[in-house]
């Protein structure tokens, strides 16, 4: 099995959240390490770099994928004894998986403190982090109902609704155009993030509309995202302008119609009430400084050929 066959399912997945994709990518790297244990080290290191870069470029808007790859390349660049590269990379990937599990639990615990009793929460698209918060809120009897919309064109809202209702959580569901109406009926909004960058919060197209609807309704809107969602300021900027298949929006449009099917957008941080992390809410100015201080592997820095 080549690493290309491990990358393809991640590249083709257009419904899973960022954390899910990163976990799948980490498991793929561990599988590849096991399969290539007998390779000569120079060949192995070169292929590892190519594999890691391909994983990132498969879903460049997903910060957890970036951070997985960044961790792998930083370890590869900094390990002085060549014989230690393979076990060091394996440890880095395993640490990434363990940190992700712990971060999700800590993130849920921190976010619960924002919720009033019998909370009515608005959300958008599918986020495993937001889902964990909602499940914990329900278990603590802090949740009255969840409001969400379909999240066209891939209908991630359907998946979230199914996950909630099979656990007995009440959901009001509507088309995406209902987002402003829903904002008038809830206490607050919680939304996930694919990436948190110095430019803003990268997430499903429609997140800016959600944030503006919440501002108009006078309710808080928080981003829920752990450190794996952070992208260092020195990293290459992910490309968001790639258009997806037109048929996902309109299978047979009239001649001359231009269909713009973009999945992601970047929402300014100042439109949100705060960014919820594992240790509580962060204001944009504090978070920006931490993004500036984050290390970046040489291959992922701005201006390096092949990056943006």
PDB file of C-alpha atoms in Angstrom:
ATOM      1  CA  UNK A   1       0.000   0.000   0.000  1.00  0.00           C
ATOM      2  CA  UNK A   2       1.402   3.420  -0.970  1.00  0.00           C
ATOM      3  CA  UNK A   3       0.818   6.558   1.036  1.00  0.00           C
ATOM      4  CA  UNK A   4      -1.235   7.921  -1.883  1.00  0.00           C
ATOM      5  CA  UNK A   5      -3.943   5.340  -1.183  1.00  0.00           C
ATOM      6  CA  UNK A   6      -4.033   6.523   2.438  1.00  0.00           C
ATOM      7  CA  UNK A   7      -4.385  10.168   1.415  1.00  0.00           C
ATOM      8  CA  UNK A   8      -7.228   9.647  -1.070  1.00  0.00           C
ATOM      9  CA  UNK A   9     -10.057   8.953   1.446  1.00  0.00           C
ATOM     10  CA  UNK A  10      -9.094  12.033   3.444  1.00  0.00           C
ATOM     11  CA  UNK A  11      -8.969  14.223   0.353  1.00  0.00           C
ATOM     12  CA  UNK A  12     -12.356  12.945  -0.851  1.00  0.00           C
ATOM     13  CA  UNK A  13     -14.161  13.338   2.510  1.00  0.00           C
ATOM     14  CA  UNK A  14     -16.373  16.437   2.252  1.00  0.00           C
ATOM     15  CA  UNK A  15     -18.625  15.916   5.287  1.00  0.00           C
ATOM     16  CA  UNK A  16     -16.408  15.060   8.282  1.00  0.00           C
ATOM     17  CA  UNK A  17     -15.225  17.740  10.681  1.00  0.00           C
ATOM     18  CA  UNK A  18     -11.626  18.876  11.068  1.00  0.00           C
ATOM     19  CA  UNK A  19     -10.925  16.840  14.199  1.00  0.00           C
ATOM     20  CA  UNK A  20     -12.300  13.656  12.614  1.00  0.00           C
ATOM     21  CA  UNK A  21     -10.180  14.127   9.501  1.00  0.00           C
ATOM     22  CA  UNK A  22      -7.067  14.712  11.591  1.00  0.00           C
ATOM     23  CA  UNK A  23      -7.677  11.547  13.598  1.00  0.00           C
ATOM     24  CA  UNK A  24      -8.091   9.550  10.379  1.00  0.00           C
ATOM     25  CA  UNK A  25      -4.881  11.104   9.027  1.00  0.00           C
ATOM     26  CA  UNK A  26      -2.962  10.287  12.212  1.00  0.00           C
ATOM     27  CA  UNK A  27      -4.108   6.669  12.059  1.00  0.00           C
ATOM     28  CA  UNK A  28      -3.038   6.553   8.398  1.00  0.00           C
ATOM     29  CA  UNK A  29       0.449   7.791   9.321  1.00  0.00           C
ATOM     30  CA  UNK A  30       0.789   5.133  12.028  1.00  0.00           C
ATOM     31  CA  UNK A  31      -0.300   2.471   9.532  1.00  0.00           C
ATOM     32  CA  UNK A  32       2.286   3.710   7.013  1.00  0.00           C
ATOM     33  CA  UNK A  33       5.047   3.719   9.653  1.00  0.00           C
ATOM     34  CA  UNK A  34       4.277   0.075  10.442  1.00  0.00           C
ATOM     35  CA  UNK A  35       4.320  -0.882   6.768  1.00  0.00           C
ATOM     36  CA  UNK A  36       7.633   0.838   6.020  1.00  0.00           C
ATOM     37  CA  UNK A  37       9.690  -0.178   9.054  1.00  0.00           C
ATOM     38  CA  UNK A  38      12.236  -2.013   6.855  1.00  0.00           C
ATOM     39  CA  UNK A  39      12.812   0.835   4.374  1.00  0.00           C
ATOM     40  CA  UNK A  40      16.235   2.479   4.189  1.00  0.00           C
ATOM     41  CA  UNK A  41      16.172   5.591   6.339  1.00  0.00           C
ATOM     42  CA  UNK A  42      16.959   8.200   3.626  1.00  0.00           C
ATOM     43  CA  UNK A  43      14.148   6.865   1.414  1.00  0.00           C
ATOM     44  CA  UNK A  44      11.800   6.626   4.415  1.00  0.00           C
ATOM     45  CA  UNK A  45      12.455  10.211   5.483  1.00  0.00           C
ATOM     46  CA  UNK A  46      11.906  11.576   1.989  1.00  0.00           C
ATOM     47  CA  UNK A  47       8.650   9.648   1.607  1.00  0.00           C
ATOM     48  CA  UNK A  48       7.497  10.746   5.060  1.00  0.00           C
ATOM     49  CA  UNK A  49       7.928  14.385   4.065  1.00  0.00           C
ATOM     50  CA  UNK A  50       6.013  13.841   0.825  1.00  0.00           C
ATOM     51  CA  UNK A  51       3.259  11.909   2.632  1.00  0.00           C
ATOM     52  CA  UNK A  52       2.878  14.551   5.336  1.00  0.00           C
ATOM     53  CA  UNK A  53       2.721  17.404   2.820  1.00  0.00           C
ATOM     54  CA  UNK A  54       0.136  15.522   0.750  1.00  0.00           C
ATOM     55  CA  UNK A  55      -2.025  14.997   3.841  1.00  0.00           C
ATOM     56  CA  UNK A  56      -2.034  18.725   4.540  1.00  0.00           C
ATOM     57  CA  UNK A  57      -2.771  19.674   0.943  1.00  0.00           C
ATOM     58  CA  UNK A  58      -5.630  17.136   0.849  1.00  0.00           C
ATOM     59  CA  UNK A  59      -7.623  19.404   3.187  1.00  0.00           C
ATOM     60  CA  UNK A  60      -5.670  22.687   3.570  1.00  0.00           C
ATOM     61  CA  UNK A  61      -8.511  24.495   5.376  1.00  0.00           C
ATOM     62  CA  UNK A  62      -8.359  21.996   8.267  1.00  0.00           C
ATOM     63  CA  UNK A  63      -5.982  23.218  10.986  1.00  0.00           C
ATOM     64  CA  UNK A  64      -5.758  19.888  12.888  1.00  0.00           C
ATOM     65  CA  UNK A  65      -4.336  18.329   9.726  1.00  0.00           C
ATOM     66  CA  UNK A  66      -1.841  21.171   9.499  1.00  0.00           C
ATOM     67  CA  UNK A  67      -0.815  20.696  13.128  1.00  0.00           C
ATOM     68  CA  UNK A  68      -0.415  16.949  12.729  1.00  0.00           C
ATOM     69  CA  UNK A  69       1.845  17.502   9.724  1.00  0.00           C
ATOM     70  CA  UNK A  70       3.675  20.372  11.414  1.00  0.00           C
ATOM     71  CA  UNK A  71       4.407  18.181  14.448  1.00  0.00           C
ATOM     72  CA  UNK A  72       5.704  15.380  12.229  1.00  0.00           C
ATOM     73  CA  UNK A  73       7.973  17.668  10.208  1.00  0.00           C
ATOM     74  CA  UNK A  74       9.273  19.538  13.275  1.00  0.00           C
ATOM     75  CA  UNK A  75      10.278  16.214  14.836  1.00  0.00           C
ATOM     76  CA  UNK A  76      11.859  15.038  11.595  1.00  0.00           C
ATOM     77  CA  UNK A  77      13.809  18.296  11.246  1.00  0.00           C
ATOM     78  CA  UNK A  78      15.014  18.384  14.850  1.00  0.00           C
ATOM     79  CA  UNK A  79      15.923  14.746  15.559  1.00  0.00           C
ATOM     80  CA  UNK A  80      19.706  14.652  15.580  1.00  0.00           C
ATOM     81  CA  UNK A  81      20.275  10.877  15.541  1.00  0.00           C
ATOM     82  CA  UNK A  82      18.870   9.377  12.350  1.00  0.00           C
ATOM     83  CA  UNK A  83      18.030   6.040  13.976  1.00  0.00           C
ATOM     84  CA  UNK A  84      15.684   7.884  16.336  1.00  0.00           C
ATOM     85  CA  UNK A  85      13.596   9.550  13.619  1.00  0.00           C
ATOM     86  CA  UNK A  86      11.094   6.704  13.165  1.00  0.00           C
ATOM     87  CA  UNK A  87      10.262   6.188  16.872  1.00  0.00           C
ATOM     88  CA  UNK A  88      10.231   9.961  17.425  1.00  0.00           C
ATOM     89  CA  UNK A  89       7.709  10.492  14.625  1.00  0.00           C
ATOM     90  CA  UNK A  90       5.553   7.641  15.936  1.00  0.00           C
ATOM     91  CA  UNK A  91       5.565   9.204  19.422  1.00  0.00           C
ATOM     92  CA  UNK A  92       4.640  12.594  17.970  1.00  0.00           C
ATOM     93  CA  UNK A  93       1.621  11.110  16.166  1.00  0.00           C
ATOM     94  CA  UNK A  94       0.487   9.159  19.232  1.00  0.00           C
ATOM     95  CA  UNK A  95       0.848  12.283  21.381  1.00  0.00           C
ATOM     96  CA  UNK A  96      -1.262  14.188  18.850  1.00  0.00           C
ATOM     97  CA  UNK A  97      -4.066  11.634  19.159  1.00  0.00           C
ATOM     98  CA  UNK A  98      -3.969  11.627  22.960  1.00  0.00           C
ATOM     99  CA  UNK A  99      -3.868  15.423  23.149  1.00  0.00           C
ATOM    100  CA  UNK A 100      -6.871  15.642  20.836  1.00  0.00           C
ATOM    101  CA  UNK A 101      -8.958  13.346  23.024  1.00  0.00           C
ATOM    102  CA  UNK A 102      -8.033  15.230  26.182  1.00  0.00           C
ATOM    103  CA  UNK A 103      -8.547  18.624  24.557  1.00  0.00           C
ATOM    104  CA  UNK A 104     -12.072  17.732  23.486  1.00  0.00           C
ATOM    105  CA  UNK A 105     -13.012  16.775  27.048  1.00  0.00           C
ATOM    106  CA  UNK A 106     -11.414  19.899  28.526  1.00  0.00           C
ATOM    107  CA  UNK A 107     -13.035  22.063  25.859  1.00  0.00           C
ATOM    108  CA  UNK A 108     -16.477  20.701  26.687  1.00  0.00           C
ATOM    109  CA  UNK A 109     -15.974  21.274  30.415  1.00  0.00           C
ATOM    110  CA  UNK A 110     -14.826  24.869  29.845  1.00  0.00           C
ATOM    111  CA  UNK A 111     -17.683  25.678  27.469  1.00  0.00           C
ATOM    112  CA  UNK A 112     -20.351  24.323  29.824  1.00  0.00           C
ATOM    113  CA  UNK A 113     -19.654  27.269  32.092  1.00  0.00           C
ATOM    114  CA  UNK A 114     -21.082  29.619  29.460  1.00  0.00           C
ATOM    115  CA  UNK A 115     -24.458  27.911  29.257  1.00  0.00           C
ATOM    116  CA  UNK A 116     -27.446  29.050  31.290  1.00  0.00           C
ATOM    117  CA  UNK A 117     -29.770  26.465  32.763  1.00  0.00           C
ATOM    118  CA  UNK A 118     -32.283  25.095  30.214  1.00  0.00           C
ATOM    119  CA  UNK A 119     -30.147  26.559  27.446  1.00  0.00           C
ATOM    120  CA  UNK A 120     -31.410  26.900  23.912  1.00  0.00           C
ATOM    121  CA  UNK A 121     -28.374  26.724  21.637  1.00  0.00           C
ATOM    122  CA  UNK A 122     -28.030  27.591  17.957  1.00  0.00           C
ATOM    123  CA  UNK A 123     -25.306  25.920  15.903  1.00  0.00           C
ATOM    124  CA  UNK A 124     -24.357  25.476  12.271  1.00  0.00           C
ATOM    125  CA  UNK A 125     -22.819  22.686  10.196  1.00  0.00           C
ATOM    126  CA  UNK A 126     -21.207  19.709  11.973  1.00  0.00           C
ATOM    127  CA  UNK A 127     -18.507  20.041  14.620  1.00  0.00           C
ATOM    128  CA  UNK A 128     -17.417  17.143  16.830  1.00  0.00           C
ATOM    129  CA  UNK A 129     -16.307  19.705  19.433  1.00  0.00           C
ATOM    130  CA  UNK A 130     -19.720  21.382  19.526  1.00  0.00           C
ATOM    131  CA  UNK A 131     -21.425  17.973  19.556  1.00  0.00           C
ATOM    132  CA  UNK A 132     -19.391  16.969  22.624  1.00  0.00           C
ATOM    133  CA  UNK A 133     -20.405  20.195  24.391  1.00  0.00           C
ATOM    134  CA  UNK A 134     -24.079  19.628  23.611  1.00  0.00           C
ATOM    135  CA  UNK A 135     -23.983  16.015  24.786  1.00  0.00           C
ATOM    136  CA  UNK A 136     -22.286  17.043  28.031  1.00  0.00           C
ATOM    137  CA  UNK A 137     -24.825  19.841  28.533  1.00  0.00           C
ATOM    138  CA  UNK A 138     -27.665  17.379  28.061  1.00  0.00           C
ATOM    139  CA  UNK A 139     -26.101  14.905  30.488  1.00  0.00           C
ATOM    140  CA  UNK A 140     -25.857  17.701  33.084  1.00  0.00           C
ATOM    141  CA  UNK A 141     -29.479  18.721  32.410  1.00  0.00           C
ATOM    142  CA  UNK A 142     -28.350  22.148  31.216  1.00  0.00           C
ATOM    143  CA  UNK A 143     -29.799  21.861  27.698  1.00  0.00           C
ATOM    144  CA  UNK A 144     -33.385  22.562  26.635  1.00  0.00           C
ATOM    145  CA  UNK A 145     -33.107  22.404  22.843  1.00  0.00           C
ATOM    146  CA  UNK A 146     -30.725  22.762  19.923  1.00  0.00           C
ATOM    147  CA  UNK A 147     -31.504  24.796  16.822  1.00  0.00           C
ATOM    148  CA  UNK A 148     -29.620  24.064  13.613  1.00  0.00           C
ATOM    149  CA  UNK A 149     -29.975  24.339   9.851  1.00  0.00           C
ATOM    150  CA  UNK A 150     -29.268  21.950   7.016  1.00  0.00           C
ATOM    151  CA  UNK A 151     -25.866  23.430   5.989  1.00  0.00           C
ATOM    152  CA  UNK A 152     -26.063  23.054   2.248  1.00  0.00           C
ATOM    153  CA  UNK A 153     -24.837  21.656  -0.034  1.00  0.00           C
ATOM    154  CA  UNK A 154     -23.519  18.609   1.852  1.00  0.00           C
ATOM    155  CA  UNK A 155     -26.171  18.798   4.608  1.00  0.00           C
ATOM    156  CA  UNK A 156     -23.895  18.393   7.606  1.00  0.00           C
ATOM    157  CA  UNK A 157     -26.771  19.688   9.732  1.00  0.00           C
ATOM    158  CA  UNK A 158     -28.613  16.437   9.041  1.00  0.00           C
ATOM    159  CA  UNK A 159     -25.760  14.463  10.569  1.00  0.00           C
ATOM    160  CA  UNK A 160     -25.636  16.663  13.671  1.00  0.00           C
ATOM    161  CA  UNK A 161     -29.404  16.392  14.117  1.00  0.00           C
ATOM    162  CA  UNK A 162     -29.275  12.607  13.840  1.00  0.00           C
ATOM    163  CA  UNK A 163     -26.509  12.410  16.452  1.00  0.00           C
ATOM    164  CA  UNK A 164     -28.501  14.587  18.859  1.00  0.00           C
ATOM    165  CA  UNK A 165     -31.951  13.080  18.413  1.00  0.00           C
ATOM    166  CA  UNK A 166     -30.774   9.484  18.841  1.00  0.00           C
ATOM    167  CA  UNK A 167     -29.658  10.585  22.308  1.00  0.00           C
ATOM    168  CA  UNK A 168     -33.041  12.122  23.093  1.00  0.00           C
ATOM    169  CA  UNK A 169     -32.064  15.784  22.596  1.00  0.00           C
ATOM    170  CA  UNK A 170     -34.765  18.070  21.186  1.00  0.00           C
ATOM    171  CA  UNK A 171     -33.817  19.749  17.907  1.00  0.00           C
ATOM    172  CA  UNK A 172     -35.503  22.433  15.831  1.00  0.00           C
ATOM    173  CA  UNK A 173     -34.263  22.138  12.274  1.00  0.00           C
ATOM    174  CA  UNK A 174     -34.635  24.481   9.333  1.00  0.00           C
ATOM    175  CA  UNK A 175     -33.228  25.647   6.029  1.00  0.00           C
ATOM    176  CA  UNK A 176     -30.127  27.832   6.125  1.00  0.00           C
ATOM    177  CA  UNK A 177     -32.202  30.944   5.427  1.00  0.00           C
ATOM    178  CA  UNK A 178     -33.863  30.423   8.845  1.00  0.00           C
ATOM    179  CA  UNK A 179     -30.668  31.221  10.744  1.00  0.00           C
ATOM    180  CA  UNK A 180     -31.692  34.796  11.663  1.00  0.00           C
ATOM    181  CA  UNK A 181     -35.132  33.639  12.809  1.00  0.00           C
ATOM    182  CA  UNK A 182     -33.552  30.941  14.983  1.00  0.00           C
ATOM    183  CA  UNK A 183     -31.130  33.486  16.476  1.00  0.00           C
ATOM    184  CA  UNK A 184     -34.122  35.368  17.904  1.00  0.00           C
ATOM    185  CA  UNK A 185     -35.228  32.281  19.857  1.00  0.00           C
ATOM    186  CA  UNK A 186     -32.043  31.063  21.542  1.00  0.00           C
ATOM    187  CA  UNK A 187     -29.717  32.071  24.367  1.00  0.00           C
ATOM    188  CA  UNK A 188     -26.487  31.814  22.375  1.00  0.00           C
ATOM    189  CA  UNK A 189     -24.757  30.227  19.403  1.00  0.00           C
ATOM    190  CA  UNK A 190     -21.841  27.798  19.424  1.00  0.00           C
ATOM    191  CA  UNK A 191     -19.967  27.099  16.218  1.00  0.00           C
ATOM    192  CA  UNK A 192     -16.951  24.959  15.450  1.00  0.00           C
ATOM    193  CA  UNK A 193     -13.884  25.967  13.487  1.00  0.00           C
ATOM    194  CA  UNK A 194     -11.827  24.268  10.828  1.00  0.00           C
ATOM    195  CA  UNK A 195      -8.961  26.718  11.409  1.00  0.00           C
ATOM    196  CA  UNK A 196      -8.263  29.708  13.635  1.00  0.00           C
ATOM    197  CA  UNK A 197      -5.783  31.997  11.901  1.00  0.00           C
ATOM    198  CA  UNK A 198      -4.463  35.536  12.178  1.00  0.00           C
ATOM    199  CA  UNK A 199      -6.865  36.394   9.344  1.00  0.00           C
ATOM    200  CA  UNK A 200      -9.898  35.066  11.218  1.00  0.00           C
ATOM    201  CA  UNK A 201     -11.910  31.894  11.822  1.00  0.00           C
ATOM    202  CA  UNK A 202     -12.105  29.521   8.861  1.00  0.00           C
ATOM    203  CA  UNK A 203     -15.274  27.441   8.861  1.00  0.00           C
ATOM    204  CA  UNK A 204     -18.191  26.365   6.701  1.00  0.00           C
ATOM    205  CA  UNK A 205     -19.538  29.037   4.347  1.00  0.00           C
ATOM    206  CA  UNK A 206     -22.414  30.674   6.218  1.00  0.00           C
ATOM    207  CA  UNK A 207     -20.570  31.137   9.503  1.00  0.00           C
ATOM    208  CA  UNK A 208     -20.245  34.880   8.910  1.00  0.00           C
ATOM    209  CA  UNK A 209     -23.999  35.081   8.377  1.00  0.00           C
ATOM    210  CA  UNK A 210     -24.549  33.219  11.644  1.00  0.00           C
ATOM    211  CA  UNK A 211     -22.274  35.605  13.548  1.00  0.00           C
ATOM    212  CA  UNK A 212     -24.011  38.652  12.059  1.00  0.00           C
ATOM    213  CA  UNK A 213     -27.462  37.221  12.821  1.00  0.00           C
ATOM    214  CA  UNK A 214     -26.430  36.699  16.443  1.00  0.00           C
ATOM    215  CA  UNK A 215     -25.101  40.243  16.682  1.00  0.00           C
ATOM    216  CA  UNK A 216     -28.389  41.582  15.280  1.00  0.00           C
ATOM    217  CA  UNK A 217     -30.374  39.457  17.780  1.00  0.00           C
ATOM    218  CA  UNK A 218     -28.191  40.597  20.684  1.00  0.00           C
ATOM    219  CA  UNK A 219     -26.997  37.130  21.687  1.00  0.00           C
ATOM    220  CA  UNK A 220     -23.427  35.856  22.126  1.00  0.00           C
ATOM    221  CA  UNK A 221     -21.787  33.705  19.480  1.00  0.00           C
ATOM    222  CA  UNK A 222     -18.740  31.672  20.517  1.00  0.00           C
ATOM    223  CA  UNK A 223     -16.253  29.677  18.476  1.00  0.00           C
ATOM    224  CA  UNK A 224     -15.436  26.313  20.074  1.00  0.00           C
ATOM    225  CA  UNK A 225     -11.941  25.178  19.122  1.00  0.00           C
ATOM    226  CA  UNK A 226      -8.929  23.696  20.919  1.00  0.00           C
ATOM    227  CA  UNK A 227      -5.254  24.367  20.147  1.00  0.00           C
ATOM    228  CA  UNK A 228      -5.239  21.856  17.295  1.00  0.00           C
ATOM    229  CA  UNK A 229      -7.432  24.364  15.433  1.00  0.00           C
ATOM    230  CA  UNK A 230      -4.769  27.100  15.657  1.00  0.00           C
ATOM    231  CA  UNK A 231      -2.645  27.911  12.619  1.00  0.00           C
ATOM    232  CA  UNK A 232       0.668  29.691  13.353  1.00  0.00           C
ATOM    233  CA  UNK A 233       1.050  33.182  11.960  1.00  0.00           C
ATOM    234  CA  UNK A 234       4.212  32.142  10.097  1.00  0.00           C
ATOM    235  CA  UNK A 235       2.454  29.307   8.258  1.00  0.00           C
ATOM    236  CA  UNK A 236       1.348  29.479   4.652  1.00  0.00           C
ATOM    237  CA  UNK A 237      -2.248  30.717   4.290  1.00  0.00           C
ATOM    238  CA  UNK A 238      -4.706  27.931   3.339  1.00  0.00           C
ATOM    239  CA  UNK A 239      -6.409  28.283  -0.020  1.00  0.00           C
ATOM    240  CA  UNK A 240     -10.142  28.827   0.448  1.00  0.00           C
ATOM    241  CA  UNK A 241     -11.143  29.814  -3.062  1.00  0.00           C
ATOM    242  CA  UNK A 242     -11.290  26.331  -4.547  1.00  0.00           C
ATOM    243  CA  UNK A 243     -14.753  25.652  -5.925  1.00  0.00           C
ATOM    244  CA  UNK A 244     -16.453  22.298  -5.505  1.00  0.00           C
ATOM    245  CA  UNK A 245     -18.642  20.463  -8.040  1.00  0.00           C
ATOM    246  CA  UNK A 246     -21.506  22.588  -9.371  1.00  0.00           C
ATOM    247  CA  UNK A 247     -23.843  19.593  -9.344  1.00  0.00           C
ATOM    248  CA  UNK A 248     -23.867  19.594  -5.550  1.00  0.00           C
ATOM    249  CA  UNK A 249     -25.819  22.853  -5.732  1.00  0.00           C
ATOM    250  CA  UNK A 250     -27.825  22.461  -8.954  1.00  0.00           C
ATOM    251  CA  UNK A 251     -27.606  19.271 -10.956  1.00  0.00           C
ATOM    252  CA  UNK A 252     -28.834  20.662 -14.274  1.00  0.00           C
ATOM    253  CA  UNK A 253     -28.784  24.481 -14.204  1.00  0.00           C
ATOM    254  CA  UNK A 254     -29.873  26.583 -17.184  1.00  0.00           C
ATOM    255  CA  UNK A 255     -27.196  27.481 -19.699  1.00  0.00           C
ATOM    256  CA  UNK A 256     -25.191  30.540 -18.734  1.00  0.00           C
ATOM    257  CA  UNK A 257     -25.651  30.176 -14.975  1.00  0.00           C
ATOM    258  CA  UNK A 258     -22.412  30.380 -12.984  1.00  0.00           C
ATOM    259  CA  UNK A 259     -22.572  28.364  -9.771  1.00  0.00           C
ATOM    260  CA  UNK A 260     -20.135  29.227  -7.015  1.00  0.00           C
ATOM    261  CA  UNK A 261     -19.936  26.240  -4.701  1.00  0.00           C
ATOM    262  CA  UNK A 262     -17.360  27.143  -2.057  1.00  0.00           C
ATOM    263  CA  UNK A 263     -17.252  25.203   1.208  1.00  0.00           C
ATOM    264  CA  UNK A 264     -15.294  27.595   3.426  1.00  0.00           C
ATOM    265  CA  UNK A 265     -15.011  31.243   4.378  1.00  0.00           C
ATOM    266  CA  UNK A 266     -12.931  33.281   6.822  1.00  0.00           C
ATOM    267  CA  UNK A 267     -14.929  35.209   9.446  1.00  0.00           C
ATOM    268  CA  UNK A 268     -13.258  38.111  11.325  1.00  0.00           C
ATOM    269  CA  UNK A 269     -12.628  37.263  14.971  1.00  0.00           C
ATOM    270  CA  UNK A 270     -14.249  40.484  16.143  1.00  0.00           C
ATOM    271  CA  UNK A 271     -17.660  39.197  15.022  1.00  0.00           C
ATOM    272  CA  UNK A 272     -17.529  36.550  17.760  1.00  0.00           C
ATOM    273  CA  UNK A 273     -18.035  36.980  21.493  1.00  0.00           C
ATOM    274  CA  UNK A 274     -14.934  34.915  22.154  1.00  0.00           C
ATOM    275  CA  UNK A 275     -12.936  31.853  21.180  1.00  0.00           C
ATOM    276  CA  UNK A 276     -13.522  28.981  23.623  1.00  0.00           C
ATOM    277  CA  UNK A 277     -10.429  26.889  24.284  1.00  0.00           C
ATOM    278  CA  UNK A 278      -9.533  24.116  26.685  1.00  0.00           C
ATOM    279  CA  UNK A 279      -8.859  26.633  29.455  1.00  0.00           C
ATOM    280  CA  UNK A 280     -11.754  28.994  28.794  1.00  0.00           C
ATOM    281  CA  UNK A 281     -12.561  31.948  26.542  1.00  0.00           C
ATOM    282  CA  UNK A 282      -9.860  33.903  24.758  1.00  0.00           C
ATOM    283  CA  UNK A 283     -10.120  37.352  23.290  1.00  0.00           C
ATOM    284  CA  UNK A 284      -8.760  37.889  19.767  1.00  0.00           C
ATOM    285  CA  UNK A 285      -5.784  40.020  20.819  1.00  0.00           C
ATOM    286  CA  UNK A 286      -4.537  37.358  23.261  1.00  0.00           C
ATOM    287  CA  UNK A 287      -4.976  34.582  20.730  1.00  0.00           C
ATOM    288  CA  UNK A 288      -3.197  36.494  17.960  1.00  0.00           C
ATOM    289  CA  UNK A 289      -0.029  36.770  20.048  1.00  0.00           C
ATOM    290  CA  UNK A 290      -0.037  33.030  20.686  1.00  0.00           C
ATOM    291  CA  UNK A 291      -0.431  32.346  16.962  1.00  0.00           C
ATOM    292  CA  UNK A 292       2.595  34.558  16.335  1.00  0.00           C
ATOM    293  CA  UNK A 293       4.675  32.578  18.847  1.00  0.00           C
ATOM    294  CA  UNK A 294       3.862  29.099  17.467  1.00  0.00           C
ATOM    295  CA  UNK A 295       6.735  27.204  15.751  1.00  0.00           C
ATOM    296  CA  UNK A 296       6.412  26.164  12.112  1.00  0.00           C
ATOM    297  CA  UNK A 297       8.309  23.501  10.168  1.00  0.00           C
ATOM    298  CA  UNK A 298      10.436  24.949   7.391  1.00  0.00           C
ATOM    299  CA  UNK A 299       8.442  23.214   4.647  1.00  0.00           C
ATOM    300  CA  UNK A 300       5.194  24.825   5.839  1.00  0.00           C
ATOM    301  CA  UNK A 301       6.386  28.406   6.176  1.00  0.00           C
ATOM    302  CA  UNK A 302       5.076  31.264   4.075  1.00  0.00           C
ATOM    303  CA  UNK A 303       6.976  31.764   0.853  1.00  0.00           C
ATOM    304  CA  UNK A 304       8.255  28.195   0.582  1.00  0.00           C
ATOM    305  CA  UNK A 305       7.657  26.825  -2.972  1.00  0.00           C
ATOM    306  CA  UNK A 306       4.458  24.787  -3.034  1.00  0.00           C
ATOM    307  CA  UNK A 307       2.814  26.814  -0.268  1.00  0.00           C
ATOM    308  CA  UNK A 308       0.715  29.968  -0.475  1.00  0.00           C
TER     309      UNK A 308
END
